[in-house]
Structure formats: structure tokens, C-alpha cells
CSV table of C-alpha atoms and ligand atoms in Angstrom, one decimal:
chain,number,residue,atom,x,y,z
W,1496,MET,CA,-15.4,-74.5,4.3
W,1497,SER,CA,-12.1,-72.9,5.4
W,1498,LEU,CA,-9.7,-75.1,7.7
W,1499,PRO,CA,-9.4,-73.8,11.2
W,1500,PRO,CA,-6.2,-71.8,11.8
W,1501,SER,CA,-3.1,-73.6,12.0
W,1502,VAL,CA,-0.8,-73.0,14.9
W,1503,THR,CA,3.3,-73.6,16.0
W,1504,VAL,CA,4.2,-73.9,19.3
W,1505,LEU,CA,7.8,-72.5,19.5
W,1506,GLY,CA,8.8,-74.1,23.2
W,1507,ALA,CA,6.1,-76.5,23.5
W,1508,THR,CA,7.5,-78.6,26.2
W,1509,GLY,CA,7.8,-75.6,28.5
W,1510,SER,CA,5.6,-74.2,31.1
W,1511,ILE,CA,3.9,-71.8,28.3
W,1512,GLY,CA,4.0,-74.5,25.9
W,1513,VAL,CA,2.3,-77.0,28.0
W,1514,SER,CA,-0.3,-74.5,28.9
W,1515,THR,CA,-0.9,-73.4,25.4
W,1516,LEU,CA,-1.5,-77.2,24.2
W,1517,ASP,CA,-3.8,-77.7,27.1
W,1518,VAL,CA,-6.0,-74.7,25.4
W,1519,LEU,CA,-5.6,-75.9,22.2
W,1520,ALA,CA,-6.9,-79.6,23.4
W,1521,ARG,CA,-9.9,-77.8,24.8
W,1522,HIS,CA,-10.9,-76.6,21.1
W,1523,PRO,CA,-9.7,-79.5,18.7
W,1524,GLU,CA,-12.7,-78.2,16.2
W,1525,ARG,CA,-11.0,-74.4,16.2
W,1526,TYR,CA,-7.4,-74.8,15.8
W,1527,ARG,CA,-5.3,-77.2,14.4
W,1528,VAL,CA,-1.5,-77.9,15.5
W,1529,HIS,CA,1.1,-77.3,12.8
W,1530,ALA,CA,4.6,-77.7,14.5
W,1531,LEU,CA,6.0,-78.3,18.1
W,1532,THR,CA,9.2,-77.6,19.0
W,1533,ALA,CA,11.9,-78.1,21.9
W,1534,HIS,CA,15.4,-77.7,23.0
W,1535,ARG,CA,16.5,-81.3,24.0
W,1536,SER,CA,13.2,-82.7,26.0
W,1537,ARG,CA,12.5,-85.3,23.3
W,1538,GLU,CA,10.3,-87.7,25.5
W,1539,THR,CA,7.9,-85.0,26.3
W,1540,LEU,CA,7.7,-83.7,22.5
W,1541,LEU,CA,7.2,-87.3,21.9
W,1542,ALA,CA,4.4,-87.8,23.9
W,1543,GLN,CA,3.2,-84.4,22.5
W,1544,CYS,CA,3.4,-85.4,19.0
W,1545,ARG,CA,1.2,-88.7,19.9
W,1546,THR,CA,-1.5,-86.4,21.5
W,1547,HIS,CA,-1.5,-83.4,18.7
W,1548,THR,CA,-0.3,-85.1,15.8
W,1549,PRO,CA,1.7,-82.2,14.3
W,1550,ALA,CA,2.8,-81.9,11.1
W,1551,LEU,CA,6.4,-81.4,12.1
W,1552,ALA,CA,8.7,-81.5,15.4
W,1553,VAL,CA,11.8,-79.7,15.6
W,1554,LEU,CA,14.7,-80.6,18.2
W,1555,GLU,CA,18.1,-78.5,18.6
W,1556,GLY,CA,20.3,-81.8,18.0
W,1557,GLU,CA,20.5,-84.3,15.3
W,1558,GLY,CA,20.7,-87.2,17.6
W,1559,ASP,CA,17.7,-86.3,19.1
W,1560,ALA,CA,15.8,-85.6,16.0
W,1561,ALA,CA,16.6,-89.2,14.6
W,1562,TRP,CA,15.5,-90.6,18.0
W,1563,LEU,CA,12.4,-89.2,17.7
W,1564,ARG,CA,12.0,-89.7,14.1
W,1565,GLU,CA,12.6,-93.7,15.0
W,1566,ARG,CA,10.0,-93.5,17.7
W,1567,LEU,CA,7.4,-91.7,15.8
W,1568,ARG,CA,7.7,-94.4,12.7
W,1569,GLU,CA,7.3,-97.0,15.3
W,1570,ALA,CA,4.2,-95.2,16.5
W,1571,GLY,CA,2.8,-95.1,12.9
W,1572,LEU,CA,2.6,-91.3,13.0
W,1573,ALA,CA,3.5,-89.1,10.1
W,1574,THR,CA,4.9,-86.1,11.9
W,1575,GLU,CA,8.1,-85.2,10.1
W,1576,VAL,CA,11.2,-84.3,12.4
W,1577,ARG,CA,13.8,-81.4,11.8
W,1578,CYS,CA,16.5,-79.9,13.7
W,1579,GLY,CA,18.4,-76.7,14.3
W,1580,PRO,CA,17.6,-72.9,14.7
W,1581,GLU,CA,17.1,-72.8,10.8
W,1582,ALA,CA,14.1,-75.2,11.5
W,1583,LEU,CA,12.7,-73.1,14.2
W,1584,VAL,CA,12.5,-70.5,11.6
W,1585,GLU,CA,11.0,-72.4,8.9
W,1586,VAL,CA,8.1,-73.6,11.5
W,1587,SER,CA,7.5,-70.1,12.2
W,1588,GLU,CA,7.3,-68.5,8.6
W,1589,ALA,CA,5.7,-71.5,6.8
W,1590,PRO,CA,3.1,-70.2,4.5
W,1591,GLU,CA,0.7,-72.8,6.0
W,1592,VAL,CA,1.2,-71.2,9.6
W,1593,ASP,CA,-1.7,-68.7,11.0
W,1594,VAL,CA,-0.6,-68.2,14.6
W,1595,VAL,CA,2.9,-68.6,16.3
W,1596,MET,CA,3.1,-69.0,20.0
W,1597,ALA,CA,6.9,-67.7,20.9
W,1598,ALA,CA,7.5,-69.6,23.9
W,1599,ILE,CA,11.1,-70.3,24.0
W,1600,VAL,CA,13.0,-69.0,26.8
W,1601,GLY,CA,15.3,-66.3,26.4
W,1602,ALA,CA,17.8,-65.1,23.3
W,1603,ALA,CA,17.3,-68.4,21.6
W,1604,GLY,CA,13.8,-67.4,20.9
W,1605,LEU,CA,14.5,-64.2,19.0
W,1606,LEU,CA,15.1,-65.2,15.4
W,1607,PRO,CA,12.0,-67.6,15.0
W,1608,THR,CA,9.8,-65.1,16.8
W,1609,LEU,CA,11.0,-62.4,14.5
W,1610,ALA,CA,10.5,-64.8,11.3
W,1611,ALA,CA,6.9,-65.2,12.7
W,1612,VAL,CA,6.4,-61.2,12.5
W,1613,ARG,CA,8.1,-60.7,9.3
W,1614,ALA,CA,5.6,-63.5,7.8
W,1615,GLY,CA,2.6,-61.3,9.1
W,1616,LYS,CA,1.6,-64.1,11.3
W,1617,ARG,CA,-0.7,-63.9,14.5
W,1618,VAL,CA,2.3,-64.0,17.2
W,1619,LEU,CA,1.4,-64.9,20.8
W,1620,LEU,CA,4.4,-62.9,22.6
W,1621,ALA,CA,5.5,-64.8,25.9
W,1622,ASN,CA,9.1,-64.7,24.9
W,1623,LYS,CA,9.7,-61.4,26.5
W,1624,GLU,CA,13.5,-61.6,25.9
W,1625,ALA,CA,13.1,-61.4,22.2
W,1626,LEU,CA,11.1,-57.8,22.4
W,1627,VAL,CA,13.4,-56.9,25.0
W,1628,MET,CA,16.6,-57.1,23.0
W,1629,SER,CA,15.2,-55.8,19.7
W,1630,GLY,CA,12.1,-53.7,20.9
W,1631,SER,CA,12.3,-50.9,18.1
W,1632,LEU,CA,13.0,-53.4,15.4
W,1633,PHE,CA,10.6,-55.8,16.5
W,1634,MET,CA,7.8,-53.2,16.4
W,1635,GLU,CA,8.8,-51.5,13.1
W,1636,ALA,CA,8.3,-55.1,11.7
W,1637,VAL,CA,5.0,-55.9,13.2
W,1638,GLU,CA,3.9,-52.7,11.6
W,1639,ARG,CA,5.7,-53.3,8.4
W,1640,HIS,CA,4.6,-56.8,7.7
W,1641,GLY,CA,1.2,-56.4,9.1
W,1642,ALA,CA,1.5,-59.1,12.1
W,1643,THR,CA,-1.2,-59.1,15.0
W,1644,LEU,CA,1.1,-58.9,18.2
W,1645,LEU,CA,-0.8,-60.1,21.3
W,1646,PRO,CA,1.0,-60.2,24.5
W,1647,ILE,CA,0.7,-63.4,26.7
W,1648,ASP,CA,2.9,-62.3,29.6
W,1649,SER,CA,0.0,-61.8,32.1
W,1650,GLU,CA,0.7,-58.2,33.1
W,1651,HIS,CA,0.8,-57.2,28.8
W,1652,ASN,CA,-2.2,-58.8,28.5
W,1653,ALA,CA,-4.1,-57.4,31.3
W,1654,ILE,CA,-3.0,-53.9,30.1
W,1655,TYR,CA,-3.8,-55.1,26.7
W,1656,GLN,CA,-7.4,-55.7,27.6
W,1657,CYS,CA,-7.7,-52.4,29.7
W,1658,LEU,CA,-6.6,-50.2,26.9
W,1659,PRO,CA,-8.8,-49.2,24.0
W,1660,ALA,CA,-8.9,-51.6,21.0
W,1661,GLU,CA,-6.5,-48.9,18.9
W,1662,HIS,CA,-3.9,-48.0,21.1
W,1663,ARG,CA,-0.8,-47.3,19.0
W,1664,GLY,CA,0.7,-43.7,18.7
W,1665,GLY,CA,1.2,-42.8,22.3
W,1666,LEU,CA,-0.9,-43.5,25.4
W,1667,SER,CA,-1.7,-39.5,26.2
W,1668,ARG,CA,-3.5,-39.8,22.9
W,1669,HIS,CA,-5.9,-42.6,24.2
W,1670,GLY,CA,-6.5,-40.5,27.6
W,1671,VAL,CA,-4.1,-42.8,29.6
W,1672,THR,CA,-2.1,-41.4,31.9
W,1673,GLN,CA,-0.1,-44.3,33.7
W,1674,LEU,CA,0.3,-48.2,33.3
W,1675,LEU,CA,0.4,-49.8,36.7
W,1676,LEU,CA,2.4,-52.9,36.2
W,1677,THR,CA,1.7,-55.4,39.2
W,1678,ALA,CA,4.4,-57.5,40.6
W,1679,SER,CA,4.0,-60.5,43.2
W,1680,GLY,CA,7.1,-59.3,44.6
W,1681,GLY,CA,8.4,-63.0,44.2
W,1682,PRO,CA,9.2,-65.5,47.3
W,1683,PHE,CA,11.8,-62.9,48.9
W,1684,ARG,CA,9.3,-60.1,49.3
W,1685,GLY,CA,10.3,-58.1,52.4
W,1686,TRP,CA,13.5,-59.9,52.5
W,1687,SER,CA,16.8,-57.7,53.4
W,1688,ARG,CA,20.1,-57.8,51.1
W,1689,GLN,CA,21.7,-59.3,53.7
W,1690,ALA,CA,19.4,-62.2,54.0
W,1691,LEU,CA,19.0,-62.7,50.2
W,1692,ALA,CA,22.9,-63.3,49.9
W,1693,GLY,CA,22.2,-67.0,51.0
W,1694,VAL,CA,19.4,-67.9,48.9
W,1695,THR,CA,19.6,-71.5,47.4
W,1696,PRO,CA,18.0,-72.2,43.5
W,1697,GLU,CA,15.6,-74.3,45.1
W,1698,GLN,CA,14.1,-71.3,47.0
W,1699,ALA,CA,14.3,-68.9,44.3
W,1700,CYS,CA,12.4,-71.3,41.8
W,1701,ALA,CA,9.6,-71.7,44.4
W,1702,HIS,CA,7.4,-69.2,43.3
W,1703,PRO,CA,4.5,-68.4,45.6
W,1704,ASN,CA,1.8,-67.9,43.1
W,1705,TRP,CA,2.7,-69.0,39.6
W,1706,SER,CA,4.7,-72.3,38.5
W,1707,MET,CA,6.9,-71.4,35.6
W,1708,GLY,CA,10.4,-72.4,34.1
W,1709,ARG,CA,13.7,-72.0,36.2
W,1710,LYS,CA,14.8,-68.8,34.3
W,1711,ILE,CA,11.8,-67.0,34.7
W,1712,SER,CA,11.5,-68.2,38.2
W,1713,VAL,CA,14.7,-66.6,39.3
W,1714,ASP,CA,13.8,-63.4,37.5
W,1715,SER,CA,11.0,-63.1,39.6
W,1716,ALA,CA,12.8,-63.6,42.5
W,1717,THR,CA,15.2,-61.1,41.8
W,1718,LEU,CA,12.9,-58.6,40.0
W,1719,MET,CA,14.6,-58.7,37.1
W,1720,ASN,CA,11.3,-60.3,35.5
W,1721,LYS,CA,9.5,-56.9,36.3
W,1722,GLY,CA,12.4,-55.0,34.9
W,1723,LEU,CA,12.2,-57.0,31.4
W,1724,GLU,CA,8.5,-56.5,31.6
W,1725,LEU,CA,8.7,-53.0,32.1
W,1726,ILE,CA,10.9,-52.7,28.9
W,1727,GLU,CA,7.9,-54.6,27.4
W,1728,ALA,CA,5.5,-52.5,28.2
W,1729,CYS,CA,7.2,-49.5,26.9
W,1730,TRP,CA,7.8,-51.2,23.6
W,1731,LEU,CA,4.1,-52.7,23.5
W,1732,PHE,CA,2.2,-49.6,24.5
W,1733,ASP,CA,4.7,-46.8,23.2
W,1734,ALA,CA,5.3,-45.7,26.8
W,1735,HIS,CA,8.0,-44.2,28.3
W,1736,PRO,CA,9.6,-45.6,31.7
W,1737,SER,CA,8.4,-42.9,33.5
W,1738,GLN,CA,4.6,-43.8,32.3
W,1739,ILE,CA,4.8,-47.1,34.3
W,1740,GLN,CA,4.7,-47.4,38.0
W,1741,VAL,CA,5.7,-51.1,39.4
W,1742,VAL,CA,3.0,-52.0,42.0
W,1743,VAL,CA,3.7,-55.2,44.4
W,1744,HIS,CA,0.5,-56.9,44.7
W,1745,PRO,CA,1.2,-60.3,46.5
W,1746,GLN,CA,-1.9,-62.1,46.0
W,1747,SER,CA,-1.3,-61.9,42.1
W,1748,VAL,CA,-4.9,-61.4,41.3
W,1749,ILE,CA,-5.0,-58.3,39.5
W,1750,HIS,CA,-2.7,-58.9,36.6
W,1751,SER,CA,-2.0,-55.2,36.0
W,1752,MET,CA,-3.8,-51.7,35.4
W,1753,ALA,CA,-4.3,-48.8,33.1
W,1754,ALA,CA,-5.1,-45.3,34.8
W,1755,TYR,CA,-7.0,-42.8,32.9
W,1756,ALA,CA,-7.2,-38.7,32.6
W,1757,ASP,CA,-10.5,-38.9,34.0
W,1758,GLY,CA,-9.4,-40.6,37.3
W,1759,SER,CA,-10.6,-44.3,36.3
W,1760,VAL,CA,-8.3,-47.1,36.7
W,1761,LEU,CA,-9.1,-50.4,34.6
W,1762,ALA,CA,-7.9,-53.5,35.9
W,1763,GLN,CA,-7.8,-57.2,34.7
W,1764,LEU,CA,-8.3,-59.8,37.6
W,1765,GLY,CA,-8.4,-63.6,37.4
W,1766,ASN,CA,-6.8,-66.7,39.1
W,1767,PRO,CA,-2.8,-66.9,38.3
W,1768,ASP,CA,-2.8,-69.4,35.6
W,1769,MET,CA,-1.4,-68.5,32.3
W,1770,ARG,CA,-4.1,-70.4,30.2
W,1771,THR,CA,-6.4,-67.1,31.0
W,1772,PRO,CA,-3.9,-64.8,28.4
W,1773,ILE,CA,-3.0,-67.7,26.3
W,1774,ALA,CA,-6.8,-68.3,25.4
W,1775,TYR,CA,-7.2,-64.9,25.1
W,1776,GLY,CA,-4.3,-64.4,22.5
W,1777,LEU,CA,-5.7,-67.3,20.5
W,1778,SER,CA,-8.9,-66.4,20.1
W,1779,TRP,CA,-8.9,-62.6,20.1
W,1780,PRO,CA,-11.2,-60.9,19.6
W,1781,GLU,CA,-13.4,-63.6,20.8
W,1782,ARG,CA,-13.2,-65.0,23.9
W,1783,ILE,CA,-13.1,-69.3,24.7
W,1784,ASP,CA,-13.0,-71.4,27.7
W,1785,ALA,CA,-9.3,-71.6,29.2
W,1786,GLY,CA,-10.2,-74.1,31.6
W,1787,VAL,CA,-9.4,-71.9,34.5
W,1788,GLU,CA,-11.3,-71.6,37.6
W,1789,ALA,CA,-13.9,-68.6,38.1
W,1790,LEU,CA,-12.4,-66.2,40.3
W,1791,ASP,CA,-13.9,-66.3,43.7
W,1792,LEU,CA,-13.4,-62.7,45.5
W,1793,PHE,CA,-14.5,-64.1,49.1
W,1794,ARG,CA,-11.8,-66.7,48.8
W,1795,VAL,CA,-9.6,-64.0,47.9
W,1796,ALA,CA,-10.8,-61.7,50.5
W,1797,ARG,CA,-8.4,-58.8,50.3
W,1798,LEU,CA,-6.0,-57.0,47.9
W,1799,ASP,CA,-2.7,-55.7,49.2
W,1800,PHE,CA,-0.3,-52.9,47.4
W,1801,GLU,CA,3.1,-51.9,48.0
W,1802,PRO,CA,6.3,-50.3,46.5
W,1803,ALA,CA,8.9,-52.4,45.3
W,1804,ASP,CA,12.2,-52.4,47.3
W,1805,GLU,CA,14.8,-51.1,44.4
W,1806,SER,CA,17.8,-51.2,47.2
W,1807,ALA,CA,17.2,-54.9,48.0
W,1808,PHE,CA,16.2,-55.9,44.3
W,1809,PRO,CA,18.4,-53.6,42.2
W,1810,CYS,CA,17.7,-55.5,38.9
W,1811,LEU,CA,14.3,-53.6,38.5
W,1812,ARG,CA,16.4,-50.0,38.3
W,1813,LEU,CA,18.8,-51.5,36.0
W,1814,ALA,CA,16.3,-52.3,33.4
W,1815,ARG,CA,14.9,-49.0,33.9
W,1816,GLU,CA,18.0,-47.4,33.2
W,1817,ALA,CA,19.0,-49.7,30.5
W,1818,MET,CA,15.6,-48.8,28.7
W,1819,GLU,CA,16.2,-45.0,29.2
W,1820,ASP,CA,19.8,-45.5,27.8
W,1821,GLY,CA,18.1,-47.1,24.9
W,1822,GLY,CA,19.7,-48.6,21.5
W,1823,THR,CA,21.7,-52.0,22.4
W,1824,ALA,CA,21.3,-51.4,26.4
W,1825,PRO,CA,18.4,-53.6,27.0
W,1826,ALA,CA,20.0,-56.6,24.7
W,1827,VAL,CA,23.0,-56.0,26.9
W,1828,LEU,CA,20.9,-56.0,30.1
W,1829,ASN,CA,19.2,-59.3,28.7
W,1830,ALA,CA,22.5,-61.0,27.7
W,1831,ALA,CA,24.1,-60.5,31.2
W,1832,ASN,CA,21.0,-61.3,33.4
W,1833,GLU,CA,20.9,-64.8,31.2
W,1834,ILE,CA,24.6,-65.6,31.8
W,1835,ALA,CA,24.0,-64.5,35.4
W,1836,VAL,CA,20.8,-66.7,35.9
W,1837,GLU,CA,22.6,-69.6,34.5
W,1838,ALA,CA,25.5,-69.2,37.0
W,1839,PHE,CA,23.3,-69.1,39.6
W,1840,LEU,CA,21.4,-72.1,38.9
W,1841,ASP,CA,24.8,-73.9,38.5
W,1842,GLY,CA,25.9,-72.8,41.9
W,1843,ARG,CA,28.5,-70.8,40.5
W,1844,LEU,CA,27.3,-66.9,41.4
W,1845,GLY,CA,25.4,-66.0,44.7
W,1846,PHE,CA,22.0,-64.8,44.3
W,1847,ALA,CA,22.9,-60.9,45.2
W,1848,GLU,CA,25.4,-61.2,42.7
W,1849,ILE,CA,23.1,-61.5,39.7
W,1850,GLY,CA,22.8,-57.6,39.9
W,1851,GLU,CA,26.3,-57.0,40.5
W,1852,LEU,CA,27.0,-59.1,37.4
W,1853,VAL,CA,24.6,-57.4,35.1
W,1854,SER,CA,25.7,-53.9,36.4
W,1855,ARG,CA,29.3,-54.7,35.3
W,1856,VAL,CA,28.4,-55.9,32.1
W,1857,ARG,CA,26.5,-52.6,31.5
W,1858,GLU,CA,29.5,-50.8,32.3
W,1859,ALA,CA,31.7,-52.5,30.0
W,1860,CYS,CA,29.6,-52.6,27.1
W,1861,PRO,CA,28.8,-48.9,25.6
W,1862,PHE,CA,25.1,-49.0,24.0
W,1863,GLU,CA,24.9,-48.3,20.5
W,1864,PRO,CA,22.0,-47.9,17.9
W,1865,ALA,CA,19.9,-51.1,17.8
W,1866,ASN,CA,18.4,-50.6,13.9
W,1867,GLU,CA,20.0,-53.7,12.7
W,1868,LEU,CA,19.7,-57.2,13.7
W,1869,ASP,CA,23.3,-57.8,13.4
W,1870,GLY,CA,24.5,-55.1,15.8
W,1871,ILE,CA,22.0,-56.6,18.4
W,1872,LEU,CA,23.3,-59.9,17.9
W,1873,ALA,CA,26.8,-58.5,18.3
W,1874,ALA,CA,26.0,-56.5,21.3
W,1875,ASP,CA,24.2,-59.9,23.1
W,1876,ALA,CA,27.5,-61.7,22.0
W,1877,ARG,CA,29.9,-59.2,23.5
W,1878,ALA,CA,28.0,-58.8,26.6
W,1879,ARG,CA,27.9,-62.7,27.0
W,1880,ARG,CA,31.7,-62.8,26.8
W,1881,GLU,CA,32.2,-60.0,29.3
W,1882,ALA,CA,29.7,-61.9,31.8
W,1883,TRP,CA,31.9,-64.8,31.3
W,1884,ALA,CA,35.4,-63.0,31.6
W,1885,TRP,CA,33.8,-61.4,34.9
W,1886,LEU,CA,32.5,-65.0,36.3
W,1887,GLY,CA,36.2,-66.3,35.3
W,1888,ARG,CA,38.1,-63.5,37.4
W,1889,ARG,CA,36.2,-63.8,40.6
P,2807,NAD,P1,10.5,-73.3,30.2
P,2807,NAD,O1,11.8,-73.1,30.5
P,2807,NAD,O2,9.5,-74.0,31.0
P,2807,NAD,O3,10.3,-73.4,28.9
P,2807,NAD,C1,10.9,-73.0,27.6
P,2807,NAD,C2,10.9,-73.7,26.3
P,2807,NAD,O4,11.7,-73.3,25.2
P,2807,NAD,C3,11.2,-75.3,26.5
P,2807,NAD,O5,10.1,-76.0,25.2
P,2807,NAD,C4,12.7,-75.4,25.8
P,2807,NAD,O6,12.6,-76.7,25.1
P,2807,NAD,C5,12.5,-74.6,24.8
P,2807,NAD,N1,13.9,-74.2,24.5
P,2807,NAD,C6,15.1,-73.4,25.7
P,2807,NAD,N2,16.0,-73.2,25.3
P,2807,NAD,C7,15.8,-73.5,23.9
P,2807,NAD,C8,16.7,-73.1,23.1
P,2807,NAD,N3,18.1,-72.7,23.1
P,2807,NAD,N4,16.5,-73.3,21.5
P,2807,NAD,C9,15.4,-73.8,21.2
P,2807,NAD,N5,14.3,-74.0,22.2
P,2807,NAD,C10,14.9,-73.9,23.8
P,2807,NAD,O7,10.2,-71.5,30.1
P,2807,NAD,P2,8.7,-71.0,30.3
P,2807,NAD,O8,8.1,-70.5,31.5
P,2807,NAD,O9,7.7,-71.5,29.5
P,2807,NAD,O10,8.9,-69.4,29.5
P,2807,NAD,C11,9.0,-69.1,28.2
P,2807,NAD,C12,8.9,-67.9,27.9
P,2807,NAD,O11,7.7,-67.3,28.6
P,2807,NAD,C13,10.2,-67.2,28.7
P,2807,NAD,O12,10.7,-66.0,28.0
P,2807,NAD,C14,9.1,-66.4,29.7
P,2807,NAD,O13,9.8,-65.2,30.3
P,2807,NAD,C15,7.9,-66.1,29.4
P,2807,NAD,N6,6.9,-66.1,30.2
P,2807,NAD,C16,6.8,-67.0,31.0
P,2807,NAD,C17,5.8,-67.2,31.8
P,2807,NAD,C18,5.1,-68.7,32.8
P,2807,NAD,O14,4.4,-68.5,33.6
P,2807,NAD,N7,6.0,-69.9,32.6
P,2807,NAD,C19,4.8,-66.2,32.1
P,2807,NAD,C20,5.1,-65.0,31.2
P,2807,NAD,C21,5.8,-65.1,30.3
P,2808,MG,MG1,4.6,-61.6,33.7
């Protein structure tokens, strides 16, 4: 009898990582946990190692790794502990791994996610920044190495479910006329530019429908998340930005849609719970229990739709423009945004200035072709330097 597939969870201690472990724990006979990784959350990782007994655990620093090694030894557990970015790559490409959940936040996830793709794994992609930075290179690597890429971002997972099983090669070949990317509108939907100026990190991180990590919560509040998702959708589904319409849908029950030439619009609905797309990615093409409550349409009662306000929320437009520019422009946008969000969360930048900082960095960094990983990483580094310099001048 063959062993069940073995799973590495990159970013196990985050919001997506915890939801992934919840789904895995419901199906101990179907999956094995190979490795769990975290940045610094050693206590949470220790608790996860006790429950899931992975072969390997990875932390960023040697001090934290030594601490975890000692606790695991005391507990009589055989989990081996490693540290540093190379260890993230190792647990992503190891031959004994079948599935990699890419759930690190930000550019830090690029190298291990790409390593999983290049090793031909089934890659469950939550880490949208990795694809935004390296779109063309990433998708070419998926093809070349025969990786199975399943989108976990709820919108892209919904679109994936609404498209024909074989959908590569351009949407129009499959009769798809438009992708309708839904957006909750975030906590500040309907707010004016002036009102947005005084927003605090606590307000920005209190999303009305989803509970998520702090970075993506801020991105959802600025609509940069929808911009990154637009770029993500272009790469995943071979779409031009003009084929994607953002639809604000405050109830977050429809997770996105595909419109077809015959007038049909297919949608995927469900309660806003990331365990649904995670379970889909793990079990595809089968379906398994995700622990998610069935959707009660009488309780939902109504579904509303409105256009996004791109003048109060310029980040969506900035992202669309970066995708239209192409090359390293999305990597520059992403890096500038990561620095802007960090600065906002640390109280060094106003909410309404996030878009301004991103825009300034885009102007300062001319885009170049993005065919090589080194060029992408150089563009990312340069954009971060420009962003820090701009913050320093203010
Ligand atoms: P989070 O902040 O809750 O968790 C991030 C995880 O990555 C943690 O385990 C953390 O330890 C690890 N990490 C952070 N920095 C790291 C570094 N430098 N090196 C190694 N590990 C690092 O984030 P999240 O909300 O779980 O989001 C993870 C990814 O999934 C993001 O790219 C996000 O955009 C995407 N995503 C999240 C949701 C959601 O509902 N949370 C939905 C769609 C997509
Ligand atoms: Mg999403």
C-alpha cells in the first residue's frame, strides 16, 4: 500500500497555516505532515509539532531553533529542527514531499515557493506576492517542471472552480469573456479620502468578513490586495488586465465568477472561511470535508454589488498599471507596498500615504524585463531602498 501524500506547510503559524493544519487534522489517514515552518513564533510552532509530529521544523534564527530543539527533546519528539532561508528551500524541494502549502507572507516566500514549483510538487499557492513578483518566470517553471499549481486565494480558487478543467492558452479559447474578481471593499468601503487619512492600524486590521494576518488585512483595507489579486489572476489564467473586472460585493459570499460568451456567469459561493479553498487544493480533483458550515442562503438574504472607488483607493489602479507595464514593475510595486505597510503598522506612515509611497517608488524605478530571478530580486531590493529613502526624507 502506498503512503499518503506528505505535506510541507510554509508559514504554518500564520492564519492560512493554522487553517491548513485544521483541515489536515480532520484527515489523518489522507495526509502526512513532513515539515512545518515559521519565522519567529517558536511557541506556536512547538505546539504544532506536538500535535502534528512533523519530520522537520524550520525557524528563521539559530537561537529560536536551539530553543525548539531542546523543548522537542524534552517532550521525546523526533522532529528535527533547522533554521534559515536555505532550510525553507530544502523542505520545499525534498524528494519525500508531495504537497507544499505556500503560506509565507510577502517576498520572503518567493524562493521556497519557486523551489517547490521547480521540484514539480503540487503547490497550494496562498503567497500571492511570490507570483506577483515573478509571474512569467513562475508560470514557465510550472509548465517546465510539471508542477500542479492550485490557487488558494479564495477569489482565484473560485475562478479555478468556475473554469473548464483545462484552461491554459488564453481565456477566449475556452469561451470565457471576463473574470469577475469580487472584493469585500474592506473595512473602509464608502469612506472619503479625507476620512481615510486618520485611519489607525487597529481599524485597518479589523476586516469585516475575514480574519487574516496583519499585512493582508492592511492590503485589503487599501485595496492593494485586490490589485495584487488582479495581477495574480492575469498570471494564473492567462488574462489581460482588461479581461478582469473588480466587483465590490460586501457580503463576501460569492468568491468570484467567470463570464462566458453565451451569457452564462458561473460563480462559486460559500461562507468566508479559507478552509474551503485549502481543502479544495489538498484534495483536488476530489472533495473532502473542510469543517466549514454549509452556506445558509436565507441567512445571507441578499447579495449586493458595486464598483470599486479608485479615487479614494488608488492602490488598485497602481497595481493594474504595474501589470500593464510588465517586466519588473509588479515586483517594484510589491516591494514598495511591503515597506509602506510595515511603516503604516509601525505608526511611521499615514494610511492615505501608502499609495503615495508606492507611486513614488514606481516612478523612481524604471521597469525592466523580468526573465531572470536575479533581476527580479535586484528590482525588489532597489524598490525597498527607494521606499526607505522616501520615508527618511519626509
Ligand atoms: P500571517 O502573517 O498570518 O502568517 C505568515 C506566516 O509566514 C507565519 O507563519 C510567519 O511565521 C511566516 N513568515 C513571515 N515572515 C517570514 C519570513 N521572513 N520568513 C519565513 N517565514 C515568514 O499571514 P497570512 O494571513 O496567513 O497570509 C499568508 C499568505 O497567504 C499571504 O501571502 C497572504 O496574502 C495570503 N493569503 C492569506 C489569506 C488569509 O485569509 N489570511 C487569504 C488569501 C491569501
Ligand atoms: Mg483573496
